[in-house]
Structures are given as structure tokens and as C-alpha cells.
Coordinates of C-alpha atoms (C1' of nucleotides) in Angstrom, one line a residue:
Chain I
M626 CA 123.6 72.5 70.0
S627 CA 123.3 70.0 72.8
M628 CA 121.9 71.8 75.6
T629 CA 122.4 69.7 78.7
G630 CA 124.0 71.7 80.9
P631 CA 122.6 74.5 83.1
V632 CA 121.4 78.0 81.8
R633 CA 124.3 80.3 82.0
T634 CA 124.0 84.1 81.2
R635 CA 126.2 86.8 81.7
Y636 CA 126.6 90.7 81.9
A637 CA 129.5 91.7 80.0
P638 CA 129.9 95.4 80.4
S639 CA 132.9 97.7 79.4
P640 CA 134.8 99.7 81.8
T641 CA 134.2 102.9 80.3
G642 CA 132.4 104.6 83.2
D643 CA 129.6 104.1 85.7
P644 CA 127.2 101.7 84.5
H645 CA 124.2 103.0 82.6
I646 CA 120.6 102.3 83.6
G647 CA 120.0 100.7 80.1
N648 CA 122.8 98.2 80.7
I649 CA 121.9 97.4 84.0
R650 CA 118.6 96.5 83.0
S651 CA 120.1 93.9 80.5
A652 CA 122.3 92.6 83.7
L653 CA 118.9 92.5 85.6
F654 CA 117.2 90.4 83.1
S655 CA 120.3 88.2 82.4
W656 CA 120.5 87.7 86.0
A657 CA 116.7 87.3 86.6
F658 CA 116.5 84.6 83.6
A659 CA 119.6 82.6 85.3
R660 CA 118.1 82.6 88.6
A661 CA 114.5 81.5 87.2
Q662 CA 116.0 78.7 85.4
G663 CA 118.2 77.4 88.2
G664 CA 121.2 78.5 86.3
Q665 CA 124.1 80.7 86.7
F666 CA 125.1 84.1 85.8
I667 CA 128.5 85.5 85.0
L668 CA 130.3 88.7 85.3
R669 CA 132.8 89.3 82.5
I670 CA 134.7 92.7 82.0
E671 CA 135.3 93.6 78.4
D672 CA 138.1 95.8 78.8
T673 CA 139.2 95.6 75.2
D674 CA 139.2 99.4 74.5
R675 CA 142.3 100.9 76.1
N676 CA 141.4 104.6 75.0
R677 CA 138.1 104.7 76.8
L678 CA 139.1 102.6 79.8
V679 CA 138.3 104.4 83.2
E680 CA 140.2 102.8 86.2
T681 CA 137.3 103.1 88.6
S682 CA 134.7 101.4 86.5
V683 CA 135.0 97.9 87.4
E684 CA 134.4 98.8 90.9
A685 CA 131.4 101.0 90.1
I686 CA 130.1 97.9 87.9
M687 CA 130.3 95.6 90.8
E688 CA 128.8 98.3 93.5
S689 CA 126.0 98.9 91.1
L690 CA 125.1 95.2 90.7
R691 CA 125.6 94.6 94.6
W692 CA 123.6 97.5 95.7
L693 CA 120.5 96.3 93.3
G694 CA 121.1 92.8 94.8
I695 CA 122.2 91.2 91.7
D696 CA 124.8 88.6 92.5
W697 CA 127.2 86.6 90.3
D698 CA 128.4 83.0 90.1
E699 CA 131.7 83.7 88.5
G700 CA 133.5 86.9 87.8
P701 CA 136.7 89.2 88.3
D702 CA 136.6 89.3 92.1
V703 CA 135.2 85.8 93.0
G704 CA 136.9 84.0 90.1
G705 CA 135.6 80.7 88.7
P706 CA 136.4 77.9 86.3
H707 CA 136.8 80.1 83.2
A708 CA 139.0 82.8 84.8
P709 CA 140.4 85.2 84.0
Y710 CA 137.1 87.3 83.4
F711 CA 139.1 90.4 82.2
Q712 CA 139.3 90.2 78.4
S713 CA 142.5 92.2 78.6
E714 CA 143.9 89.1 80.1
R715 CA 142.7 86.6 77.6
L716 CA 144.4 88.1 74.7
P717 CA 146.3 84.9 73.6
L718 CA 142.8 83.2 73.2
Y719 CA 141.6 85.8 70.9
Q720 CA 144.8 85.9 68.7
K721 CA 145.0 82.1 68.4
M722 CA 141.4 82.2 67.3
A723 CA 142.3 84.8 64.8
Q724 CA 145.4 83.1 63.5
T725 CA 143.4 79.8 63.0
L726 CA 140.9 81.7 60.8
I727 CA 143.6 83.4 58.8
D728 CA 145.2 79.9 58.3
E729 CA 141.9 78.7 57.0
G730 CA 141.6 81.8 54.7
K731 CA 138.6 83.0 56.6
A732 CA 140.1 86.1 57.8
Y733 CA 142.8 88.2 56.6
R734 CA 145.3 90.9 57.9
C735 CA 144.4 94.3 56.6
F736 CA 147.0 97.0 56.3
C737 CA 144.8 99.9 55.1
T738 CA 145.5 103.4 56.9
A739 CA 143.0 105.3 58.7
E740 CA 143.3 107.8 56.1
R741 CA 142.6 105.4 53.3
L742 CA 139.7 104.3 55.2
D743 CA 138.3 107.8 55.8
L744 CA 138.7 108.6 52.1
M745 CA 136.8 105.3 51.2
R746 CA 133.9 106.1 53.3
A747 CA 133.9 109.6 51.9
A748 CA 133.6 108.3 48.6
Q749 CA 131.1 105.8 49.3
A750 CA 129.0 108.5 50.9
A751 CA 129.4 111.0 47.9
A752 CA 128.3 108.1 45.5
K753 CA 125.4 107.2 47.9
K754 CA 126.8 103.9 48.2
P755 CA 126.6 101.8 51.4
P756 CA 129.4 102.2 53.5
G757 CA 131.6 99.2 54.3
Y758 CA 135.1 98.1 53.9
D759 CA 135.7 97.5 50.1
G760 CA 137.9 94.3 50.5
L761 CA 141.2 95.8 49.3
C762 CA 143.3 93.7 51.6
R763 CA 141.1 90.7 51.1
A764 CA 142.7 90.2 47.7
L765 CA 146.3 90.4 49.0
P766 CA 148.1 87.0 48.2
H767 CA 148.8 85.1 51.6
A768 CA 152.4 85.3 51.2
A769 CA 152.6 89.0 50.6
A770 CA 150.7 89.7 53.6
E771 CA 152.8 87.5 55.9
A772 CA 155.8 89.3 54.4
R773 CA 154.4 92.8 55.3
A774 CA 153.1 91.8 58.6
A775 CA 156.6 91.6 59.8
S776 CA 157.1 95.4 59.5
E777 CA 153.7 97.0 59.0
R778 CA 150.9 97.5 61.5
F779 CA 147.7 95.6 60.5
V780 CA 144.3 94.7 61.7
V781 CA 142.6 91.3 61.2
R782 CA 139.5 91.4 59.3
F783 CA 136.7 88.6 59.1
A784 CA 136.0 87.6 55.5
M785 CA 132.2 87.7 55.5
K786 CA 130.2 85.3 53.2
R787 CA 128.8 87.7 50.9
E788 CA 126.2 85.2 49.2
G789 CA 122.7 84.4 50.5
A790 CA 121.5 85.4 53.9
T791 CA 122.0 85.1 57.4
T792 CA 119.2 84.3 60.1
L793 CA 119.0 85.3 63.7
H794 CA 116.5 83.2 65.7
D795 CA 116.0 85.9 68.3
L796 CA 113.9 84.8 71.6
V797 CA 112.2 88.2 71.8
R798 CA 111.6 89.1 68.1
G799 CA 111.6 85.7 66.1
D800 CA 113.5 85.2 63.0
V801 CA 115.4 88.1 61.7
V802 CA 116.9 87.8 58.2
F803 CA 119.9 89.7 57.0
E804 CA 121.2 90.0 53.5
N805 CA 124.8 88.8 53.3
A806 CA 125.5 91.1 50.3
L807 CA 125.0 94.2 52.5
Q808 CA 127.7 92.9 55.0
D809 CA 131.4 93.9 55.1
D810 CA 134.7 92.5 56.4
F811 CA 134.7 93.8 60.0
V812 CA 137.8 94.2 62.1
M813 CA 138.0 91.3 64.6
L814 CA 141.4 91.9 65.9
K815 CA 142.8 95.5 66.4
S816 CA 146.3 96.6 65.5
D817 CA 147.0 96.6 69.2
G818 CA 146.5 93.0 69.5
Y819 CA 143.3 93.4 71.2
P820 CA 140.0 91.8 70.1
T821 CA 136.9 93.9 69.1
Y822 CA 133.7 93.3 70.7
H823 CA 132.8 90.7 68.1
L824 CA 135.6 88.4 68.3
G825 CA 135.5 89.0 72.3
V826 CA 131.9 87.9 72.9
V827 CA 132.0 84.8 70.5
V828 CA 135.2 83.7 72.0
D829 CA 134.2 84.2 75.6
D830 CA 130.5 83.3 75.3
T831 CA 131.7 79.9 73.9
D832 CA 134.7 79.5 76.4
M833 CA 132.5 80.4 79.4
E834 CA 129.8 78.1 78.2
I835 CA 127.1 80.9 77.9
T836 CA 123.8 79.3 76.8
H837 CA 121.6 82.6 76.5
A838 CA 123.1 85.9 75.3
I839 CA 120.7 88.6 76.5
R840 CA 121.9 92.1 75.1
G841 CA 120.4 95.4 74.1
D842 CA 118.8 96.0 70.9
E843 CA 121.4 98.2 69.7
W844 CA 123.3 95.0 69.1
I845 CA 121.0 93.2 66.7
S846 CA 122.4 94.6 63.5
S847 CA 125.9 93.0 64.2
A848 CA 124.0 89.6 64.9
P849 CA 125.0 88.4 61.5
K850 CA 128.8 89.2 62.1
H851 CA 128.7 87.0 65.2
I852 CA 126.7 84.3 63.7
Q853 CA 129.2 84.0 60.8
L854 CA 132.1 84.0 63.2
Y855 CA 130.4 81.0 65.1
E856 CA 130.2 79.1 61.8
A857 CA 133.7 79.9 60.9
L858 CA 134.9 78.6 64.1
G859 CA 132.6 75.7 63.7
W860 CA 131.0 76.4 67.2
D861 CA 127.4 76.4 68.2
P862 CA 126.1 79.9 68.9
P863 CA 124.2 80.6 72.4
Q864 CA 120.4 81.7 71.9
W865 CA 120.2 85.5 71.7
A866 CA 117.5 87.7 73.2
H867 CA 117.6 91.2 72.2
L868 CA 116.1 93.6 74.9
P869 CA 114.0 96.8 73.5
L870 CA 115.9 99.9 74.0
I871 CA 115.2 102.4 77.0
L872 CA 114.2 105.5 75.7
G873 CA 114.7 109.1 77.3
P874 CA 111.9 111.5 77.8
D875 CA 113.0 112.8 74.3
H876 CA 112.2 109.4 73.0
K877 CA 115.9 108.7 72.0
K878 CA 118.1 106.1 73.4
L879 CA 118.6 107.1 76.9
S880 CA 121.8 109.0 77.2
K881 CA 123.4 111.6 79.8
R882 CA 121.7 114.2 77.7
S883 CA 118.4 113.1 78.8
G884 CA 119.1 113.1 82.7
D885 CA 120.9 110.8 84.9
T886 CA 121.9 107.5 83.3
A887 CA 124.3 106.1 86.0
V888 CA 122.7 103.6 88.7
L889 CA 124.8 105.0 91.4
D890 CA 123.1 108.3 90.7
Y891 CA 119.9 107.1 91.6
R892 CA 121.4 105.8 94.8
A893 CA 122.8 109.2 95.6
K894 CA 119.5 111.0 95.1
G895 CA 117.8 108.6 97.4
Y896 CA 116.2 106.1 95.5
L897 CA 115.9 102.5 97.0
P898 CA 117.4 99.6 95.2
E899 CA 114.1 97.7 95.8
A900 CA 112.4 100.5 93.8
L901 CA 114.8 100.8 90.9
C902 CA 114.9 97.1 90.5
S903 CA 111.1 97.0 90.3
F904 CA 110.9 99.7 88.1
L905 CA 113.7 98.2 85.6
A906 CA 112.1 95.0 85.7
L907 CA 108.5 96.2 84.5
L908 CA 110.4 98.3 81.4
G909 CA 110.1 95.7 78.9
W910 CA 108.8 92.8 80.9
S911 CA 105.6 92.0 82.7
L912 CA 104.6 89.2 85.0
D913 CA 100.8 89.3 84.1
A914 CA 98.1 91.7 83.5
S915 CA 97.9 93.3 86.6
T916 CA 101.1 93.2 88.8
S917 CA 102.7 96.6 88.9
V918 CA 105.2 96.2 91.7
V919 CA 107.4 93.3 91.8
T920 CA 110.1 92.3 94.0
R921 CA 113.5 91.1 93.2
E922 CA 112.5 87.7 94.9
E923 CA 109.6 87.5 92.5
L924 CA 111.6 88.3 89.4
A925 CA 114.4 85.6 90.3
E926 CA 111.5 83.2 90.6
K927 CA 109.0 84.1 87.8
F928 CA 111.1 86.0 84.9
S929 CA 110.7 84.7 81.5
L930 CA 112.0 85.9 78.1
E931 CA 108.5 85.0 76.6
R932 CA 107.1 88.2 78.3
V933 CA 109.5 90.4 77.3
V934 CA 107.9 92.7 74.8
P935 CA 109.8 93.9 71.5
N936 CA 109.0 97.6 71.8
P937 CA 111.2 100.5 73.3
A938 CA 110.2 101.9 76.6
V939 CA 110.3 105.5 77.7
F940 CA 112.2 106.0 81.1
D941 CA 109.2 107.4 83.4
I942 CA 110.7 109.0 86.4
E943 CA 107.4 109.6 88.0
R944 CA 106.7 106.0 87.9
L945 CA 110.2 105.3 89.7
D946 CA 109.2 107.9 92.4
F947 CA 105.9 106.3 93.0
L948 CA 107.6 103.0 93.6
N949 CA 110.1 104.6 95.8
G950 CA 107.5 105.9 98.0
H951 CA 105.9 102.7 97.8
Y952 CA 109.2 100.8 99.4
I953 CA 109.6 103.4 101.8
R954 CA 106.3 102.9 103.3
A955 CA 106.9 99.2 103.2
M956 CA 110.1 99.5 105.1
S957 CA 110.4 98.0 108.8
E958 CA 110.1 100.5 111.6
D959 CA 113.6 99.9 112.5
G960 CA 114.9 100.1 109.1
W961 CA 113.2 103.3 108.6
V962 CA 114.7 104.9 111.6
D963 CA 118.2 103.6 110.6
T964 CA 117.8 105.0 106.9
I965 CA 116.8 108.2 108.4
A966 CA 119.7 108.4 110.6
T967 CA 122.1 107.8 107.6
W968 CA 120.7 110.4 105.3
A969 CA 120.3 112.8 108.2
D970 CA 124.0 112.4 108.9
A971 CA 124.9 112.8 105.4
G972 CA 122.6 115.6 104.8
L973 CA 122.3 117.9 107.7
P974 CA 124.7 121.0 108.1
P975 CA 127.9 120.2 109.8
H976 CA 127.2 122.5 112.8
I977 CA 124.5 120.2 114.0
P978 CA 126.3 117.9 116.3
R979 CA 127.1 114.4 115.5
P980 CA 126.0 111.5 116.2
I981 CA 122.7 113.1 115.1
D982 CA 120.2 112.7 118.3
R983 CA 118.6 109.3 117.9
G984 CA 115.7 110.5 120.1
I985 CA 114.6 113.2 117.6
L986 CA 115.1 111.1 114.7
S987 CA 112.9 108.3 116.3
A988 CA 110.2 110.9 116.9
A989 CA 110.4 112.5 113.4
A990 CA 110.5 108.8 111.8
P991 CA 106.7 108.2 111.6
L992 CA 106.0 111.8 110.5
L993 CA 108.4 111.8 107.8
R994 CA 107.5 108.5 106.3
E995 CA 104.3 109.4 104.4
R996 CA 105.5 112.4 102.9
I997 CA 109.0 111.4 101.4
T998 CA 109.4 110.1 98.0
R999 CA 113.4 110.3 97.8
L1000 CA 115.6 109.8 100.8
D1001 CA 117.4 113.2 100.1
E1002 CA 114.3 115.0 101.2
I1003 CA 114.9 113.6 104.7
A1004 CA 117.6 116.2 105.8
P1005 CA 115.9 119.4 104.6
S1006 CA 112.6 118.0 106.1
I1007 CA 113.9 117.7 109.5
E1008 CA 116.7 120.3 110.0
F1009 CA 114.5 122.8 111.7
L1010 CA 114.0 120.2 114.7
F1011 CA 117.8 120.8 115.6
G1012 CA 118.4 124.4 116.1
F1013 CA 117.2 126.7 118.8
E1014 CA 115.5 129.3 116.3
A1015 CA 113.9 128.3 113.1
P1016 CA 115.9 128.5 109.9
E1017 CA 115.8 131.9 108.2
Y1018 CA 112.6 133.1 106.4
L1019 CA 111.1 136.1 105.1
P1020 CA 108.1 137.6 107.0
E1021 CA 106.0 137.5 104.0
L1022 CA 106.3 133.9 104.1
L1023 CA 104.1 133.9 107.2
T1024 CA 100.9 134.7 105.6
E1025 CA 101.6 133.5 102.0
K1026 CA 99.3 130.5 102.2
I1027 CA 96.3 132.3 103.8
G1028 CA 96.3 135.7 102.4
G1029 CA 96.0 138.4 104.5
G1030 CA 98.6 141.1 106.0
H1031 CA 101.0 141.4 108.8
E1032 CA 98.1 142.1 111.1
H1033 CA 96.6 138.9 110.6
A1034 CA 99.9 137.0 111.3
T1035 CA 100.6 139.1 114.5
Q1036 CA 96.9 138.4 115.6
V1037 CA 97.6 134.6 115.1
L1038 CA 100.9 134.5 116.9
D1039 CA 99.8 136.6 119.8
A1040 CA 96.8 134.5 120.3
A1041 CA 99.1 131.2 119.9
L1042 CA 101.6 132.6 122.3
L1043 CA 99.1 133.2 125.0
A1044 CA 97.5 129.8 124.5
L1045 CA 100.7 127.9 124.4
D1046 CA 102.5 129.9 127.3
S1047 CA 99.6 128.8 129.5
L1048 CA 100.6 125.3 129.2
G1049 CA 102.8 124.3 131.8
G1050 CA 106.2 122.6 131.1
D1051 CA 104.6 119.0 132.2
G1052 CA 101.5 119.6 130.2
W1053 CA 103.5 120.0 127.1
D1054 CA 102.6 117.1 125.0
V1055 CA 100.7 116.5 121.4
E1056 CA 97.3 116.4 122.6
A1057 CA 97.4 119.7 124.7
I1058 CA 99.1 121.7 122.2
K1059 CA 96.7 120.4 119.8
A1060 CA 93.9 121.4 121.9
A1061 CA 95.5 124.8 122.7
V1062 CA 95.8 125.7 118.9
F1063 CA 92.5 124.5 118.0
G1064 CA 91.0 126.5 121.0
L1065 CA 92.2 129.4 119.0
E1066 CA 89.3 128.9 116.3
P1067 CA 86.4 130.8 118.1
L1068 CA 88.9 133.4 119.3
L1069 CA 90.3 134.2 115.6
G1070 CA 86.9 133.5 114.1
A1071 CA 88.6 131.4 111.6
K1072 CA 89.0 127.8 110.5
P1073 CA 92.3 126.1 111.6
R1074 CA 93.3 126.0 107.9
K1075 CA 93.1 129.8 107.7
F1076 CA 95.5 130.4 110.7
V1077 CA 97.5 127.1 111.4
P1078 CA 99.9 127.8 108.3
V1079 CA 101.2 130.9 110.1
L1080 CA 102.6 128.6 113.1
Y1081 CA 104.2 126.2 110.4
V1082 CA 106.1 129.0 109.0
A1083 CA 107.0 130.3 112.5
I1084 CA 108.1 126.6 113.6
M1085 CA 109.7 125.3 110.6
A1086 CA 110.3 128.4 108.3
K1087 CA 108.1 126.7 105.6
P1088 CA 104.3 126.9 105.3
A1089 CA 104.1 123.1 104.9
G1090 CA 106.2 120.1 106.3
I1091 CA 105.7 117.4 109.0
P1092 CA 102.9 117.7 111.4
L1093 CA 102.8 120.7 113.5
F1094 CA 101.8 119.7 116.8
E1095 CA 104.3 116.8 116.9
S1096 CA 106.9 119.2 115.8
M1097 CA 106.3 121.5 118.7
A1098 CA 106.3 118.5 120.9
I1099 CA 109.5 117.5 119.7
L1100 CA 111.0 120.8 120.0
G1101 CA 109.8 121.3 123.5
R1102 CA 108.0 124.5 125.1
E1103 CA 110.8 126.8 125.3
R1104 CA 112.1 126.4 121.4
T1105 CA 108.4 126.8 120.3
L1106 CA 107.5 129.8 122.3
Q1107 CA 110.8 131.2 121.3
R1108 CA 110.1 130.6 117.7
L1109 CA 106.6 132.2 118.2
R1110 CA 108.1 135.2 119.7
T1111 CA 110.6 135.7 116.7
A1112 CA 107.8 135.3 114.2
R1113 CA 105.7 137.8 116.0
A1114 CA 108.6 140.2 115.8
K1115 CA 109.1 139.5 112.1
A1116 CA 105.5 140.4 111.5
G1117 CA 105.8 143.7 112.9
Chain Z
rG649 C1' 121.2 107.2 51.8
rG650 C1' 121.1 101.6 53.2
rC651 C1' 119.8 97.7 56.6
rG652 C1' 117.2 96.5 61.0
rC653 C1' 113.5 97.1 64.5
rG654 C1' 109.1 99.1 66.4
rU655 C1' 104.0 101.2 66.7
rU656 C1' 97.3 99.4 72.3
rC657 C1' 95.4 105.7 77.3
rG658 C1' 100.7 111.4 78.4
rU659 C1' 103.9 107.0 80.2
rC660 C1' 104.9 101.7 81.6
rU661 C1' 102.0 97.7 80.0
rA662 C1' 97.6 93.6 79.6
rG663 C1' 95.7 91.4 75.3
rU664 C1' 98.2 85.8 70.6
rG665 C1' 90.2 85.6 65.9
rG666 C1' 84.5 86.1 69.4
rC667 C1' 85.1 86.9 76.9
rC668 C1' 87.6 94.1 74.7
rC669 C1' 82.5 99.7 71.9
rA670 C1' 90.1 97.3 75.1
rG671 C1' 91.8 95.5 81.6
rG672 C1' 95.7 97.2 85.3
rA673 C1' 99.6 100.7 86.9
rC674 C1' 101.9 105.9 87.1
rG675 C1' 100.4 110.6 86.0
rC676 C1' 96.1 113.9 86.0
rC677 C1' 91.1 115.7 87.6
rG678 C1' 87.2 115.2 91.7
rC679 C1' 85.3 113.8 96.6
rC680 C1' 86.3 111.8 101.7
rC681 C1' 89.8 112.0 105.5
rU682 C1' 92.5 116.2 107.6
rU683 C1' 96.8 120.8 112.0
rU684 C1' 99.9 122.0 106.5
rC685 C1' 101.8 118.7 103.0
rA686 C1' 101.7 114.0 102.1
rA687 C1' 99.8 109.3 102.7
rG688 C1' 95.3 106.3 102.3
rG689 C1' 90.1 105.2 100.6
rC690 C1' 86.4 106.2 96.9
rG691 C1' 85.2 108.0 92.0
rG692 C1' 86.2 110.3 87.0
rA693 C1' 88.5 111.8 82.4
rG694 C1' 92.0 109.6 79.2
rA695 C1' 93.2 104.5 73.4
rU696 C1' 88.7 105.9 66.3
rC697 C1' 94.2 99.5 69.3
rA698 C1' 99.7 104.6 63.5
rU699 C1' 97.0 104.8 58.6
rC700 C1' 95.0 102.5 54.3
rG701 C1' 93.5 97.7 52.0
rG702 C1' 93.0 92.6 52.4
rU703 C1' 91.4 87.4 54.8
rU704 C1' 87.2 86.1 58.1
rC705 C1' 80.5 85.2 59.6
rG706 C1' 83.9 87.9 63.2
rA707 C1' 90.5 91.3 63.9
rA708 C1' 94.1 95.2 68.6
rU709 C1' 94.9 90.1 67.4
rC710 C1' 96.5 87.1 60.5
rC711 C1' 98.4 89.2 55.6
rG712 C1' 100.1 93.4 52.4
rA713 C1' 101.2 98.4 51.6
rU714 C1' 102.0 103.3 53.6
rA715 C1' 103.4 106.8 57.3
rC716 C1' 106.1 107.8 61.4
rG717 C1' 109.9 106.8 65.2
rC718 C1' 114.1 104.6 66.7
rG719 C1' 118.7 101.7 66.3
rC720 C1' 123.0 100.4 63.5
rU721 C1' 126.4 101.6 59.6
rA722 C1' 134.2 102.7 63.9
rC723 C1' 141.0 99.7 64.8
rC724 C1' 133.6 101.9 70.8
rA725 C1' 131.3 98.6 73.1

RNA sequence: GGCGCGUUCGUCUAGUGGCCCAGGACGCCGCCCUUUCAAGGCGGAGAUCAUCGGUUCGAAUCCGAUACGCGCUACCA
């Protein structure tokens, strides 16, 4: 194959739901490869299964890609020289190819019913024979098939060569050899006139001048079908690269059973696209011996198929969490405040007035940054800053962390109340509050860590959270003292 | 069952005959810091390189067998 043109890769999902994390990783690698090679990346929708079609999928697919920062040069929305990019709008193309193959005797109409096929497979299973179409209709005379086609439903099967072997030259795995004797005549055109995946990819990858077909490893078994189709059509195949599967915690192909698989679910849970991108990039690929975080830009510049490993990878959510925290801490000051504003608005209870007080958000921003791993933790962490009283909590919580009974809590609260109350309204700042609380140490005869947690609960209804003194400063003197009094009352 | 692929710390990986009694990262443990929780810094444990047998002066790296795992086996992609 003369490969003088630019590298062209594609992502060709079927619109059967929200894009899967494993699928999107294939998209990411395909995109990165194209970009690194200075080539083009194409988005094509393989909507040939009318039964499983989900209307909203196409938008979800594009939204997932956009969110991750994967851009495409040609596709359903932007068009391009090979439009249309929906397979459902390219039916005549596939039908023409099917007809050509029938005319050349390389494919044939099959009239077998689903019932007969079921029976056949059951018999094969019972006889412990390998399953596969038995070729009944392959033996039908051309004229007879032609005649029946006028009144009967039929599919078009490809007549696979059964002698010898077919070799796939895979960019990730090297040569993979398949015995042709084990192949069977697969359906390439369904009875509804739509192509199956096998015909669809071959026709479209050729028409769209795809040079490198990068896809998941689950496709490697059907590679001989594609190779033989290319041969029959007299076309040059693209180069193939089969990516290792992404496994769930159960070490099985990642599926809904093993947790969230939809890319958009990760956005909803507060993962940053940069984090997911870096995470996915390093799942099956590496830049070098020591890089553990990679930016999208680096990927687009340095990705190579040579460094894709052949073995499957387990999806480790803890690593994703780490990367997310990493990227949160790397955000710009303004970007972080904006992010907090967005997530606070979405997550805070409706009774808190909108727009959310920007002053409070800005004050809380630096406190939040070091302790958040997912963005959906933002609202629960700062909710206490917006009411007069602290959220509800059980009195036992006051001393949960430090042991001791109610007397201890009351002692701490009384002392804190006294010390903080003596701070005037104009002396109410972090330093003064800090000094006042630390001043309790000799009085209480205990280290701060043995009494400060009581104050945390009084202020934020939790024994841990964003820094206490800053929180008190944000809340102001009046609300702080009120919360301490409420806690004092609860403690008895 | 058949065919295919895979097998380096719990996880993601580096490694293509000597630099490896195996390096990095996440997680874990400890210490430091410290107003909680984190973050950060420092240190540690953690892999007989699936097993067995070859080739070689020398193997995680090459060859073979075995085991285990996974994928595919539709008028789904």
C-alpha cells in the first residue's frame, strides 16, 4: 500500500448508549496517534444496529470527546470530504459492494431462518463441533438464489476462503496467524439492508482513507474476516493496532457490573478531564520509565504505538483519584474559585441564596484545595459556612474524636466561649482567634489536639474539615459564638 | 469445547542478553510538619520477573512445554 498521504485515524463508535471508558481510551489513542503524526482524526458513527440505537448517544459521544479535549477534523457535525459520517446514510455504498461480491461469486445470499440457525448451532454444540455457519446456502445455484430473493428475506454472507491461513500484521502484537479452516461465512449485509460491522468498517475505512485502524483487542478475532474482505474487494487494508482491554476490579472486561463505565459519569462525580485523560493515557501506554502524569499536549506530541503494551490493564480508581487531586492542586487561583462556584451552585441545598456568596467562596477556596479529591466533595465541605447555625449533629459527636464525656465537652466549650467572647468585633481575625484558642491549653491542661476537635463539631458539625480558625473568621463573631452556645446546650 | 491473546511489586508500568539480587508511580506503613482532615517532605515494606525445561560464559529479556487468566465464537458493535 502506498502511504504517501497523511496519517488518518478514526473513532467509530456505535450510538448504543453513553460512551464507555474503554472505548474512549481507543478514541484517545487514535486521536493522539494522529496528532503526534501530524495527521487527521475522524469521527464516524456506526449506527447500523437499529434495535440498539439510542437517540441521545451521538450527542453524548461528542460531548464526551469535547470534555476530554479530543477534537476531530471530520465528523457528523463538522462534515468533511467523506461525508456523510453516519453509516445509516451510506447504505447504497455497502449494498453496492455486497452486490459486486455476489456477482463475483465471493458472497452469496442466505435464506436460512433464525430458527434453522439456532438448531444448527445447538447440534454443533451437542456434537462438540466448532460453531459456525454450515454453508447450506453457499451451495445454492446463482439463479435459484436470485429467484428466491424476489420473495424471501435474505442476508448476504461473505464466502470465506477455507484453505491456508490469514495473517494479521498487528502494530502492537506482531503477526497473528489464523487458520482459515476455522472461519465461517459471516453475515455482511443484514436482511434489513444494513451492513454488519465487518462490511461497514472495511468499506468506510477505505472510503475515508483511514491509514491506521486502532481498536480494542476484542476485535482481533474478527481481523481475518476483514483481511479477507479487503482481498476480495481488491483493496489495501489499513495498518491495524489492537489495544489491550481495560479490566474491571474483577479482572474481567470492564462493564457496568464493575462500576461506572460512562465517561460522563466521571464528569458528574467531579473528575477533571485532565485527570481522566492522563489516567487513560497511561493505561496501556507509557512515555518512559518515570513519567506518571501526562498532559494532553504531551500525549498529542509524543504518543507512539510502539510503546503500547499488549497486556490488559486493571482500572484502578485510586490512581485516578490521585491524579484528580494532583490536577486540582495545579489549577490556577481563578480557575479554582470558578470551579468551586460551579460545584457549590450545583450541590448546595436550594435554601441557600443564589448566586452563592462569592466572598465566602473565595475565602474558602484555598482551604478546600488541599483536601478535595473529587469536585463533588466541595458542596458538603463548605455547606456549614452558609447557615446561622451549624447543620444538625448528635451531641456524642462532640467528643467522639477525643474520648471523654459531656463534662469534657462543656469544659472546653465554656472556656472557648469565654475566650472568644472577649475578642471584640474588630479584633475578630484568624490570628486573634488562633491565639485565643491556643490560650486555652494551660487552662484546660490538654494539648490542642485533645480539645480542638470539640470546636470543629460545634462549628461545622463534623470532627474534621477545613481549618477551624479560618472557618470561624469567615463565619464571623456572632455566628461562631452562637454555634458554641448551641453546642454547649447540646452537651448538657 | 475451539481459536486467539496475555502473564514483572496489591494496581499501572520501566525493562528488548551483562548497567537489574529488577527502576518509577498509585496504594500501604512509619517519621516530620501540624488547629482537625488533608496536602507536602523524608524513609520503609512490597516482585523466587506464572511454572518447568532448554539455548548461552551469562536470561525478566531468546526457544519449547505446562498452568492460569482474559477475549472472541450473533442478521451487536
